[in-house]
Phi, psi and omega in degrees: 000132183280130157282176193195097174234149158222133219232087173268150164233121191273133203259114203269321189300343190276342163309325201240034156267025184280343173261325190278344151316306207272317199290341171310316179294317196274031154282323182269349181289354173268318194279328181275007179271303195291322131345321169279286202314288170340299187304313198266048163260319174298350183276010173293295214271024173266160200063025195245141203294004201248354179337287183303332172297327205271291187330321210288305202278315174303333160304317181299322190293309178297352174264350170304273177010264172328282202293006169266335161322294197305293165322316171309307203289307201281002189266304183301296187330286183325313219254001196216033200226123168271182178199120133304119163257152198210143186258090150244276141265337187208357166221172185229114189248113190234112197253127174298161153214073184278139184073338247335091173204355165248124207223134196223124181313082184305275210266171181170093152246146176265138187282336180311323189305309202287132190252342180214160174224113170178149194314142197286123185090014181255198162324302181298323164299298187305029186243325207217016160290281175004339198280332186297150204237313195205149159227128194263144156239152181208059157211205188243316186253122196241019168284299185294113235237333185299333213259341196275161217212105190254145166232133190269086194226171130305115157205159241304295170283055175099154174293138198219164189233140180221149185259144187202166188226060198286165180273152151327313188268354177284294190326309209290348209270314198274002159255023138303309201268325191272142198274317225234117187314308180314335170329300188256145207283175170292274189320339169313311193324285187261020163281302162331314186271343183287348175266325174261012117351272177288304158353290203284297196301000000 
């Protein structure tokens, strides 16, 4: 029988960033206007001998610009992004959701790939982080640490750790798909119970 479990996590703060989200926009949307502006000053001055001076000083002026768009959008980004996780038989796919309505594939691992499974500060991490080449987060709530659940997997470019923030039923679904126990660190234990816990109260 094929499993099948998916898990969104929802970001609750985007309701109520919703007036400093739109002024985020029309900031950047001013920077990249004046950013246009800057450039298409040089075409006055093109054949003109001084062409390369003129360019040289409207880039400068447009580039403050440009990089306060691009920092604006990943600051909007952050602040404005859910996730999905999703479980099958044989991969585990952790999907961006920005604004939510855009949905973008991050991660797409085969779980046979995940070499640890375990709760973030505990022992088993500080044992195989070093092992990692790069680490991703992919989740919303980065206050509570109790709550965040690190993974260790291979993949083409190397070993990579991704932070996730699962629910009780994700937990029980990836050692259902992942065979082999050893996989999970020891704090998976009392990360469970600590989920069926709150499940109950």
């Amino acid at each position: 029988m094929e499993q099948f479990y998916e898990q969104n996590v929802v970001n609750h703060n985007i309701d109520e960033r919703t007036k400093r989200t739109r002024l985020l926009n029309i900031l950047q949307m001013a920077c990249i206007i004046l950013a246009v502006f800057a450039l298409m000053t040089c075409i006055m001055f093109i054949g003109s001998k001084g062409f390369i001076v003129y360019f040289a000083i409207c880039a400068s002026v447009a580039c403050p610009f440009i990089l306060g768009a691009v920092i604006i959008n990943r600051i909007n980004k952050r602040t404005n992004t859910e996730y999905d996780y999703t479980i099958d038989d044989e991969t585990l796919k952790i999907s961006a959701v920005y604004y939510r309505n855009r949905r973008k594939l991050k991660y797409n691992m085969k779980l046979r790939a995940i070499e640890s499974v375990g709760v973030f500060d505990s022992e088993g991490y500080k044992k195989v982080e070093g092992r990692a080449q790069k680490k991703h987060l992919a989740l919303v709530n980065y206050e509570d640490e109790d709550k965040i659940v690190y993974i260790l997997y291979n993949s083409e470019k190397g070993r990579k750790i991704v932070f996730i923030e699962p629910d009780r039923g994700f937990v029980i679904a990836l050692k259902r798909g992942v065979n082999a126990m050893t996989v999970f660190d020891k704090s998976i234990s009392d990360f469970e119970k600590k989920l069926d816990k709150e499940d109950d109260a």
